PDB file of C-alpha atoms in Angstrom:
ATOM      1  CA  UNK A   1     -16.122  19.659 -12.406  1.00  0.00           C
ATOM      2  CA  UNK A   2     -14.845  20.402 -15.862  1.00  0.00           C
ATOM      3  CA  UNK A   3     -11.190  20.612 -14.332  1.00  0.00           C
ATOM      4  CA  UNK A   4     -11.346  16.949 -13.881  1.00  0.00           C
ATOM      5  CA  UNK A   5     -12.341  16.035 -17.269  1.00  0.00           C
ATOM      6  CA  UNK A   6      -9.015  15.174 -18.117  1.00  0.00           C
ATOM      7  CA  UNK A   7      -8.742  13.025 -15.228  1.00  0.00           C
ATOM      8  CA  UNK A   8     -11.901  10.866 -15.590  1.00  0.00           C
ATOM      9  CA  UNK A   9      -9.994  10.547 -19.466  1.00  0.00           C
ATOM     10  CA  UNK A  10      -6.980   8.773 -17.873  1.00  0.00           C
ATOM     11  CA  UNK A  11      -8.869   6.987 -15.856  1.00  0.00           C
ATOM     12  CA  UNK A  12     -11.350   5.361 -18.790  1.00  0.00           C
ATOM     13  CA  UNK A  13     -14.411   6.341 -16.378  1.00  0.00           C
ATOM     14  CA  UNK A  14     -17.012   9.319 -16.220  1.00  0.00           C
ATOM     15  CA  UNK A  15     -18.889   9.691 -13.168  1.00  0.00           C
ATOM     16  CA  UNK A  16     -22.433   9.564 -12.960  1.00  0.00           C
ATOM     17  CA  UNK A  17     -22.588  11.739  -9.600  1.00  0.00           C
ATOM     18  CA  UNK A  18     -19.033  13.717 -10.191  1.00  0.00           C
ATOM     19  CA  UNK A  19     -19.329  14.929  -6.690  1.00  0.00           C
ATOM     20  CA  UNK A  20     -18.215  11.790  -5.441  1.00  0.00           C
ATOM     21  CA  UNK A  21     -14.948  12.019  -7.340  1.00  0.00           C
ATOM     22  CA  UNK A  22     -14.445  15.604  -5.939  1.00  0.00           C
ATOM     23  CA  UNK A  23     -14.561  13.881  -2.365  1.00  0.00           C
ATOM     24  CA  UNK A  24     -12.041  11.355  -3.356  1.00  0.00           C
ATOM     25  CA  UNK A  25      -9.771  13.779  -4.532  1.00  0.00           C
ATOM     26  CA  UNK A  26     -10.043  15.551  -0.631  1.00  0.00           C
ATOM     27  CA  UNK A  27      -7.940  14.945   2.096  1.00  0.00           C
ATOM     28  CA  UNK A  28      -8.815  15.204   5.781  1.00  0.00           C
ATOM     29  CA  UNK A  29      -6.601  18.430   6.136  1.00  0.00           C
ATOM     30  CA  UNK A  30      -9.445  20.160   3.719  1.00  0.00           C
ATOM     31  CA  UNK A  31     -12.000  19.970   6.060  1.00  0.00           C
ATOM     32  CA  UNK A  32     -14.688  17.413   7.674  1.00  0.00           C
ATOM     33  CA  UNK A  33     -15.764  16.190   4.197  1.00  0.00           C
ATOM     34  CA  UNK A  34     -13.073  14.204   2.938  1.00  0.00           C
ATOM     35  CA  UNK A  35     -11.920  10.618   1.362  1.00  0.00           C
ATOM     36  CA  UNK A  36     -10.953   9.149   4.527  1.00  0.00           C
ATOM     37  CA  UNK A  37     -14.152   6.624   4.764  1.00  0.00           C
ATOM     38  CA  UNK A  38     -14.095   6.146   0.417  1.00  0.00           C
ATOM     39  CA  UNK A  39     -10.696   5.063   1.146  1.00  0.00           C
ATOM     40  CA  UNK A  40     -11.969   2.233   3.764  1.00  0.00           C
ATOM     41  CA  UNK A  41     -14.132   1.233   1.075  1.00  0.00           C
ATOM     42  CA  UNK A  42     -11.670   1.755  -1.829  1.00  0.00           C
ATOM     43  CA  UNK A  43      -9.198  -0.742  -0.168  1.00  0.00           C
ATOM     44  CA  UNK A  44     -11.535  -3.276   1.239  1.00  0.00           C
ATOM     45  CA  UNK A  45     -12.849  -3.677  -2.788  1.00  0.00           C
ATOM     46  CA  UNK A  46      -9.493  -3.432  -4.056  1.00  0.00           C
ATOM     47  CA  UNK A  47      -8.097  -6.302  -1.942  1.00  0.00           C
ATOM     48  CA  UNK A  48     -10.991  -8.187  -3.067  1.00  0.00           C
ATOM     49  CA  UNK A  49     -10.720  -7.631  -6.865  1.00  0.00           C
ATOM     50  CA  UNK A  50      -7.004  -8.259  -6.996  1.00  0.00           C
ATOM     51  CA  UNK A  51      -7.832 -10.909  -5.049  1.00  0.00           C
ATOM     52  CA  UNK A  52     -10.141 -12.461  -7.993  1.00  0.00           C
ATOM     53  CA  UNK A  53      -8.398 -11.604 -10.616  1.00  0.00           C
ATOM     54  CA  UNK A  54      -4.791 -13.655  -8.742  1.00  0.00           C
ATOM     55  CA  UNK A  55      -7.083 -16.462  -7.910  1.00  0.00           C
ATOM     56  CA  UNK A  56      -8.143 -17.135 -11.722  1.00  0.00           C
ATOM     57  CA  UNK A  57      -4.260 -16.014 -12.951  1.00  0.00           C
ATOM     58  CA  UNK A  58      -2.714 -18.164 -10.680  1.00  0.00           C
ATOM     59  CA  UNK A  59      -4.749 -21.986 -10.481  1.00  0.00           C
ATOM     60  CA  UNK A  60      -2.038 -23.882  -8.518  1.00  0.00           C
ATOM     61  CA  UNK A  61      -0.383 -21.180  -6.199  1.00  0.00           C
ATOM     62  CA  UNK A  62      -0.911 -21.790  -2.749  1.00  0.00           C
ATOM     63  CA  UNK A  63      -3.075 -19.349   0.029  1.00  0.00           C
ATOM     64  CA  UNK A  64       0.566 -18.400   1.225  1.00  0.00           C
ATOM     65  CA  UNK A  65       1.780 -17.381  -2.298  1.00  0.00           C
ATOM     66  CA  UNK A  66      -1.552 -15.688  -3.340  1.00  0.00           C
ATOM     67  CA  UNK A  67      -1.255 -13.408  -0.069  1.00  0.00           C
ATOM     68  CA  UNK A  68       1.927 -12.506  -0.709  1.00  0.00           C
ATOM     69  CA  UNK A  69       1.080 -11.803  -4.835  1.00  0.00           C
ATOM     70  CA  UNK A  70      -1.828  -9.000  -3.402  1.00  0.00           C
ATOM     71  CA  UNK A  71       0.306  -7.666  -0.679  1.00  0.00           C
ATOM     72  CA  UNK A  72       2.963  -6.765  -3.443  1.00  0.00           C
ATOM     73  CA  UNK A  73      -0.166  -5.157  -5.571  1.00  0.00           C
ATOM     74  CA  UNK A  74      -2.004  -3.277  -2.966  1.00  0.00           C
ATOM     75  CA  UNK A  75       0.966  -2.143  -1.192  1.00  0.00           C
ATOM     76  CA  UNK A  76       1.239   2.157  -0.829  1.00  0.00           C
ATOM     77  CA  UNK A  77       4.563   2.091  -3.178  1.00  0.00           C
ATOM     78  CA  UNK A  78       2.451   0.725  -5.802  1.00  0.00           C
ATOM     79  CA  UNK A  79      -0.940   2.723  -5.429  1.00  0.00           C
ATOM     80  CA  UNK A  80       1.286   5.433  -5.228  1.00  0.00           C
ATOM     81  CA  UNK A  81       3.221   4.806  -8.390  1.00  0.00           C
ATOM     82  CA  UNK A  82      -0.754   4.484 -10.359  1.00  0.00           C
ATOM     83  CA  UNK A  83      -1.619   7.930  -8.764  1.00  0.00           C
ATOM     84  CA  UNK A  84       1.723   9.508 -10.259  1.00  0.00           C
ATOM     85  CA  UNK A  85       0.881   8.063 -13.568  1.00  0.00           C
ATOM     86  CA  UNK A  86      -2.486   9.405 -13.018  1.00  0.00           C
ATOM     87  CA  UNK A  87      -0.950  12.763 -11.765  1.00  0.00           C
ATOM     88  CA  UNK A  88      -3.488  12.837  -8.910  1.00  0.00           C
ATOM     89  CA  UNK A  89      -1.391  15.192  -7.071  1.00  0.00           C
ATOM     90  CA  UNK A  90      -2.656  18.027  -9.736  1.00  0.00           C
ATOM     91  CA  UNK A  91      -6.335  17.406  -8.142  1.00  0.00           C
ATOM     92  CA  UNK A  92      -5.854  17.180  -4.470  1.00  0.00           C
ATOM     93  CA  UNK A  93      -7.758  19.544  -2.530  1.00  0.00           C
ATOM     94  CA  UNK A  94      -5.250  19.757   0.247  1.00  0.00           C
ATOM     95  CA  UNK A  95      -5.437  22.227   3.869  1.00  0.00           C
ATOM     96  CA  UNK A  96      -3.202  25.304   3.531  1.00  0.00           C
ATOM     97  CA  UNK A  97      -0.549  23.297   5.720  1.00  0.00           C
ATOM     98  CA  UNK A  98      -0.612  20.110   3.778  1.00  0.00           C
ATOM     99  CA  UNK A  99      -0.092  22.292   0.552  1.00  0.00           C
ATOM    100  CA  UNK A 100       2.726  24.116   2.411  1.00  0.00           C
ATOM    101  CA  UNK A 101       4.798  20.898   3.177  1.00  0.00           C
ATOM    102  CA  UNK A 102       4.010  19.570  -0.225  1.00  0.00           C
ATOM    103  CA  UNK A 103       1.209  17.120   0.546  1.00  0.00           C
ATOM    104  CA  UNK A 104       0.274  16.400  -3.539  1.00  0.00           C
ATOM    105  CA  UNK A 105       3.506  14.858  -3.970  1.00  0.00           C
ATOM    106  CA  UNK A 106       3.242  12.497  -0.419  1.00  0.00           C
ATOM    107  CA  UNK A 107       3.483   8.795  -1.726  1.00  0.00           C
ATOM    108  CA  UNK A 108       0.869   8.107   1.416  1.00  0.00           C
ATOM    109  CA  UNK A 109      -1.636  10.727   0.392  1.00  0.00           C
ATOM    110  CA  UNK A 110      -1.429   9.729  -3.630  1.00  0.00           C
ATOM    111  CA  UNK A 111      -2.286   6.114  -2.596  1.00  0.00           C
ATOM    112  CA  UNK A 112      -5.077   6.633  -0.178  1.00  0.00           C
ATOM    113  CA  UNK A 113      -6.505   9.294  -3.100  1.00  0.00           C
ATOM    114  CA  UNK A 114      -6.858   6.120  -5.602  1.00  0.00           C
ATOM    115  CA  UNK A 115      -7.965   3.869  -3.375  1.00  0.00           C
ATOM    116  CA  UNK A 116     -10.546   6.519  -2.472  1.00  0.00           C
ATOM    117  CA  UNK A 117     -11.274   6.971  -6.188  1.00  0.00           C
ATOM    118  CA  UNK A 118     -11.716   3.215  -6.591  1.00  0.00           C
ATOM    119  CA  UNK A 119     -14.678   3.548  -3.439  1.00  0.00           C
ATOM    120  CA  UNK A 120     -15.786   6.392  -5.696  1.00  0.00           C
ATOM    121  CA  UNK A 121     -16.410   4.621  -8.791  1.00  0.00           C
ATOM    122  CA  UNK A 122     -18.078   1.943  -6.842  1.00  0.00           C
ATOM    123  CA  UNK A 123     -20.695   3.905  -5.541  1.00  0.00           C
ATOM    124  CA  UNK A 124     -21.500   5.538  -8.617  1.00  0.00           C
ATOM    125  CA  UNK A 125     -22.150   2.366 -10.644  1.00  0.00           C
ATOM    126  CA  UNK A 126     -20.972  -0.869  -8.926  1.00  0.00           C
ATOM    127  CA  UNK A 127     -18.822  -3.425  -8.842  1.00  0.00           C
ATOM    128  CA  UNK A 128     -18.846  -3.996 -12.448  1.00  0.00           C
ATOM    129  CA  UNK A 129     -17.541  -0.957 -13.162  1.00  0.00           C
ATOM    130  CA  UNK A 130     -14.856  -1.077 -10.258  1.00  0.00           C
ATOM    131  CA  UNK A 131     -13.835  -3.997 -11.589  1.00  0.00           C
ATOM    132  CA  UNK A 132     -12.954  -2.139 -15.085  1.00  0.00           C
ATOM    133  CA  UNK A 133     -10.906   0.234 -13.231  1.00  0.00           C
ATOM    134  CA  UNK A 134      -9.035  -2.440 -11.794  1.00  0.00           C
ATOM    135  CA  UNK A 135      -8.501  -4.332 -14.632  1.00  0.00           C
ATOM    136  CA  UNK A 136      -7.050  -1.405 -16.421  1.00  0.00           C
ATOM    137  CA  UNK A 137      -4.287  -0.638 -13.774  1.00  0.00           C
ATOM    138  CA  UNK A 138      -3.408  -3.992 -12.498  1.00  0.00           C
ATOM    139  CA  UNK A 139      -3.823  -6.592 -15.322  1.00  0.00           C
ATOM    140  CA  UNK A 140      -0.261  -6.272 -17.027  1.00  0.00           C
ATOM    141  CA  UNK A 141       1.167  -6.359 -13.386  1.00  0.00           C
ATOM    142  CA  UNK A 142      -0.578  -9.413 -12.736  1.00  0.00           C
ATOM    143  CA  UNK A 143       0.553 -11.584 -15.363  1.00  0.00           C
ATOM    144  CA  UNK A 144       3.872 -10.440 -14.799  1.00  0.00           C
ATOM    145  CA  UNK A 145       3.915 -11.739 -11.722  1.00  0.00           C
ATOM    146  CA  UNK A 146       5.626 -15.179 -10.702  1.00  0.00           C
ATOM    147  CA  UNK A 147       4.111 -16.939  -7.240  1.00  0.00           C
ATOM    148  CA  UNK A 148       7.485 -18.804  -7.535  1.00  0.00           C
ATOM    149  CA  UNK A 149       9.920 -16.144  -7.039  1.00  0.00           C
ATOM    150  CA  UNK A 150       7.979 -13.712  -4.885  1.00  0.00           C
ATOM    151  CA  UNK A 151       9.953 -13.709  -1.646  1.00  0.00           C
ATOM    152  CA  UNK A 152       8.469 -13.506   1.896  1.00  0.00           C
ATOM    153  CA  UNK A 153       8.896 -10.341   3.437  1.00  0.00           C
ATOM    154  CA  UNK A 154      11.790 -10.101   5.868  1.00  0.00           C
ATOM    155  CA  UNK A 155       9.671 -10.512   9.276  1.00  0.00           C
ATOM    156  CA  UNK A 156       8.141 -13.582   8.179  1.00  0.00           C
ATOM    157  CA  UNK A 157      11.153 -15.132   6.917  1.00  0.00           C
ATOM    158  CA  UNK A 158      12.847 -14.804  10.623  1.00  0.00           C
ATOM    159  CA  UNK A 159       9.878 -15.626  12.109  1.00  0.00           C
ATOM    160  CA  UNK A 160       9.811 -18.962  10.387  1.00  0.00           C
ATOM    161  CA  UNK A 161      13.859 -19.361  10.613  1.00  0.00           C
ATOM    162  CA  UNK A 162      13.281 -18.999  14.297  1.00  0.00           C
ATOM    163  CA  UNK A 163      10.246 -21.593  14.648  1.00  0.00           C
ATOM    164  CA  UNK A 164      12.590 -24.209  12.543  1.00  0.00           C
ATOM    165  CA  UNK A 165      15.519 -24.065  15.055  1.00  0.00           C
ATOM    166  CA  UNK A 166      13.201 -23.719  18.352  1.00  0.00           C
ATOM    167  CA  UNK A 167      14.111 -20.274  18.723  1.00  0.00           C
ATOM    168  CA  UNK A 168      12.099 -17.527  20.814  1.00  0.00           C
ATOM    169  CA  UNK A 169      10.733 -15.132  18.551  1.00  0.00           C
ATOM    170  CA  UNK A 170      11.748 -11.695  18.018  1.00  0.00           C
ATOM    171  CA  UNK A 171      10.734  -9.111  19.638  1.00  0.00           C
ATOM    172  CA  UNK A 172      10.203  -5.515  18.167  1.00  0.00           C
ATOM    173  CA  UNK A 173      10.276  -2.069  20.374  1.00  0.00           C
ATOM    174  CA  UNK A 174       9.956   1.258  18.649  1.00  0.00           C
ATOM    175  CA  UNK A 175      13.322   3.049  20.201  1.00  0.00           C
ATOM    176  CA  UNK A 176      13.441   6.483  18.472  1.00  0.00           C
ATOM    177  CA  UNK A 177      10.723   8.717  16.234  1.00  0.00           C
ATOM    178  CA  UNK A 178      12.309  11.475  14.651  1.00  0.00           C
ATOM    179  CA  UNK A 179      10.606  14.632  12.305  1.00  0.00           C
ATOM    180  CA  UNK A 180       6.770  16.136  12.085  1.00  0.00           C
ATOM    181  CA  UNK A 181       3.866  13.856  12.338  1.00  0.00           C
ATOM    182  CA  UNK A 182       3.486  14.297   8.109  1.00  0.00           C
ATOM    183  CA  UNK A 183       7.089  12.943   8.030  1.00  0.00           C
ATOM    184  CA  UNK A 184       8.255  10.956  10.510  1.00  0.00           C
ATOM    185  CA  UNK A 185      11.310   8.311  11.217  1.00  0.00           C
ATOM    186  CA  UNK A 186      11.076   5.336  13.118  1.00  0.00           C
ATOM    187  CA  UNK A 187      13.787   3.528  14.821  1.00  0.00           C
ATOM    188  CA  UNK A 188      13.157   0.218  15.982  1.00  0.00           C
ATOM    189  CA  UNK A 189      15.202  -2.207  17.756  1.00  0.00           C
ATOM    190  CA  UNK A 190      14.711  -5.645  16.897  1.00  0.00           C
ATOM    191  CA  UNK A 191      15.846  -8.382  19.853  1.00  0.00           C
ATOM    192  CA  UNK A 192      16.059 -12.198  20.258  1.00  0.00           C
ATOM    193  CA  UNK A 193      16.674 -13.716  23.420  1.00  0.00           C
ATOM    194  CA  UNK A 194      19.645 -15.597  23.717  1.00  0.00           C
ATOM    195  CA  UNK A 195      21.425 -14.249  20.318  1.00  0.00           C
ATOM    196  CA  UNK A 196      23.513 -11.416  20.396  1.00  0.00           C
ATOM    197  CA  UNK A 197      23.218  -8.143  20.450  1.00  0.00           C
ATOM    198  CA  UNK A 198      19.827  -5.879  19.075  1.00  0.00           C
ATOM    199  CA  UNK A 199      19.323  -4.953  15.322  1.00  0.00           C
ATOM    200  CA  UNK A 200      18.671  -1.687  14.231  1.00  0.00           C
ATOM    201  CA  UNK A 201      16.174  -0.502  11.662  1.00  0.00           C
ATOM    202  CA  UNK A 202      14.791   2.715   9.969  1.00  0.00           C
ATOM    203  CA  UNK A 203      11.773   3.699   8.072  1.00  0.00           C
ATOM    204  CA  UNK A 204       9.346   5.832   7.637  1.00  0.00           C
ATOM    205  CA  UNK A 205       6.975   3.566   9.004  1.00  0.00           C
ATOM    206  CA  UNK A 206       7.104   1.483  12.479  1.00  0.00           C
ATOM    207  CA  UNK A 207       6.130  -1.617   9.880  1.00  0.00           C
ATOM    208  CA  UNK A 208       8.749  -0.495   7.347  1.00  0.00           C
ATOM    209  CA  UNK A 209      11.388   0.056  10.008  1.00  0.00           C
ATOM    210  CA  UNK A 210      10.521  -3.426  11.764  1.00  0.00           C
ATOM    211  CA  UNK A 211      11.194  -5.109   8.634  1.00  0.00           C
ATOM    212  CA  UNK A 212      14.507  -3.272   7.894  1.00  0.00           C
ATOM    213  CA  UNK A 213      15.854  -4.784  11.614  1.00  0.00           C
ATOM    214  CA  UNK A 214      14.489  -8.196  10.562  1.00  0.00           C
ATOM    215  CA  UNK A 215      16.343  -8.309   7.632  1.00  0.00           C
ATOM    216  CA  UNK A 216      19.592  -7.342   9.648  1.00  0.00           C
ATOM    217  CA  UNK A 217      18.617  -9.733  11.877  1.00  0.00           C
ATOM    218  CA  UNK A 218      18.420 -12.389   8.994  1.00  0.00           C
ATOM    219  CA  UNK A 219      21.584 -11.465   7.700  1.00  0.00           C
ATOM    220  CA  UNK A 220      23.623 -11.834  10.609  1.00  0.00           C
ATOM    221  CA  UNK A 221      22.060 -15.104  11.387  1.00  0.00           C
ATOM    222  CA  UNK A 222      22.594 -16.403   8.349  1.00  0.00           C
ATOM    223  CA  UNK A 223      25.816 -15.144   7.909  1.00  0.00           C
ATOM    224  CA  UNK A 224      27.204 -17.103  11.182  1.00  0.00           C
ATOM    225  CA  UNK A 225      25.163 -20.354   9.743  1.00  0.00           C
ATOM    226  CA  UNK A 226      28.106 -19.729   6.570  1.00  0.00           C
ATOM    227  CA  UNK A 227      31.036 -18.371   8.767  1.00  0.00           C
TER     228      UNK A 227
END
């Protein structure tokens, strides 16, 4: 385990049973021992933490605005940006395939690896020390953060332009998936009875690609409500 040393530096944490950090650090195309069930842990405690920590940083922001504050912490992009600072990609033990396509730089498998690491830590000491870890990576982005100007995600902001004029809801329908399972495209159509024609939206996720129509859809909506 010496080869993670400098890891467990960066991190501010040495691990009482290091063996648990070696199975954070293993994806599912390694074999049968892997992160996949530290990760269910390692997300259920991080939502929880960051949830703590925005409650006390944030006394008068609403259940709305607090949701919205932890989905912009715990989101992949930003687990993924921690990882690269952490240059977890250097200690993925990845299947010959997943090292082929160049798995230790996928955004998805960086995030899942630190929210596996934060299950790791967890069962080595507890929450206490979890919550150290947590601290250390999120505080600064916490108390940069501003419940007033966070804006709802496209999807919801339809949704709710929709309910205000007594609209049907949208409806989404995955149209297209393009590329190989590790790095597929999703094209999804995104229809509302009554108003035009269908929006169009890509990503590399059906959620991501959902909210790309929506915020079409918002656009052109809006733009007739200033035409």
């Amino acid at each position: 385990m010496q080869h993670l040393d400098k890891l467990c530096r960066k991190l501010g944490y040495v691990f009482q049973q290091p063996e648990l950090l070696e199975r954070a650090l293993t994806h599912r195309s390694f074999g049968a021992r892997n992160n996949e069930r530290m990760e269910f842990l390692g997300d259920a405690i991080l939502g929880y933490l960051v949830s703590t920590e925005l409650y006390n940083q944030f006394p008068k922001a609403s259940e709305g605005q607090l949701s919205r504050l932890r989905a912009s912490l715990v989101k992949g992009e930003t687990l993924a940006g921690i990882a690269s600072e952490l240059e977890l990609g250097e200690y993925l033990r990845l299947g010959s395939g997943e090292l082929k396509s160049g798995g230790h730089r996928r955004r998805s498998i960086l995030a899942d690896a630190f929210e596996a690491i934060i299950g790791a830590v967890y069962l080595d000491s507890g929450i206490d020390s979890t919550s150290s870890l947590v601290q250390t990576f999120f505080h600064d982005k916490i108390i940069e953060l501003d419940p007033q100007t966070l804006q709802k995600d496209p999807k919801t902001r339809l949704q709710e332009l929709l309910q205000a004029r007594g609209t049907e809801l949208p409806e989404y329908e995955v149209i297209a998936t393009e590329g190989q399972a590790h790095a597929q495209r999703f094209r999804v159509a995104c229809r509302i009875a009554g108003i035009g024609e269908p929006m169009l939206g890509e990503g590399t996720s059906r959620r991501k690609a959902e909210q790309a129509a929506a915020d079409k859809m918002l656009q052109t909506l809006t733009g007739q409500d200033n035409g």
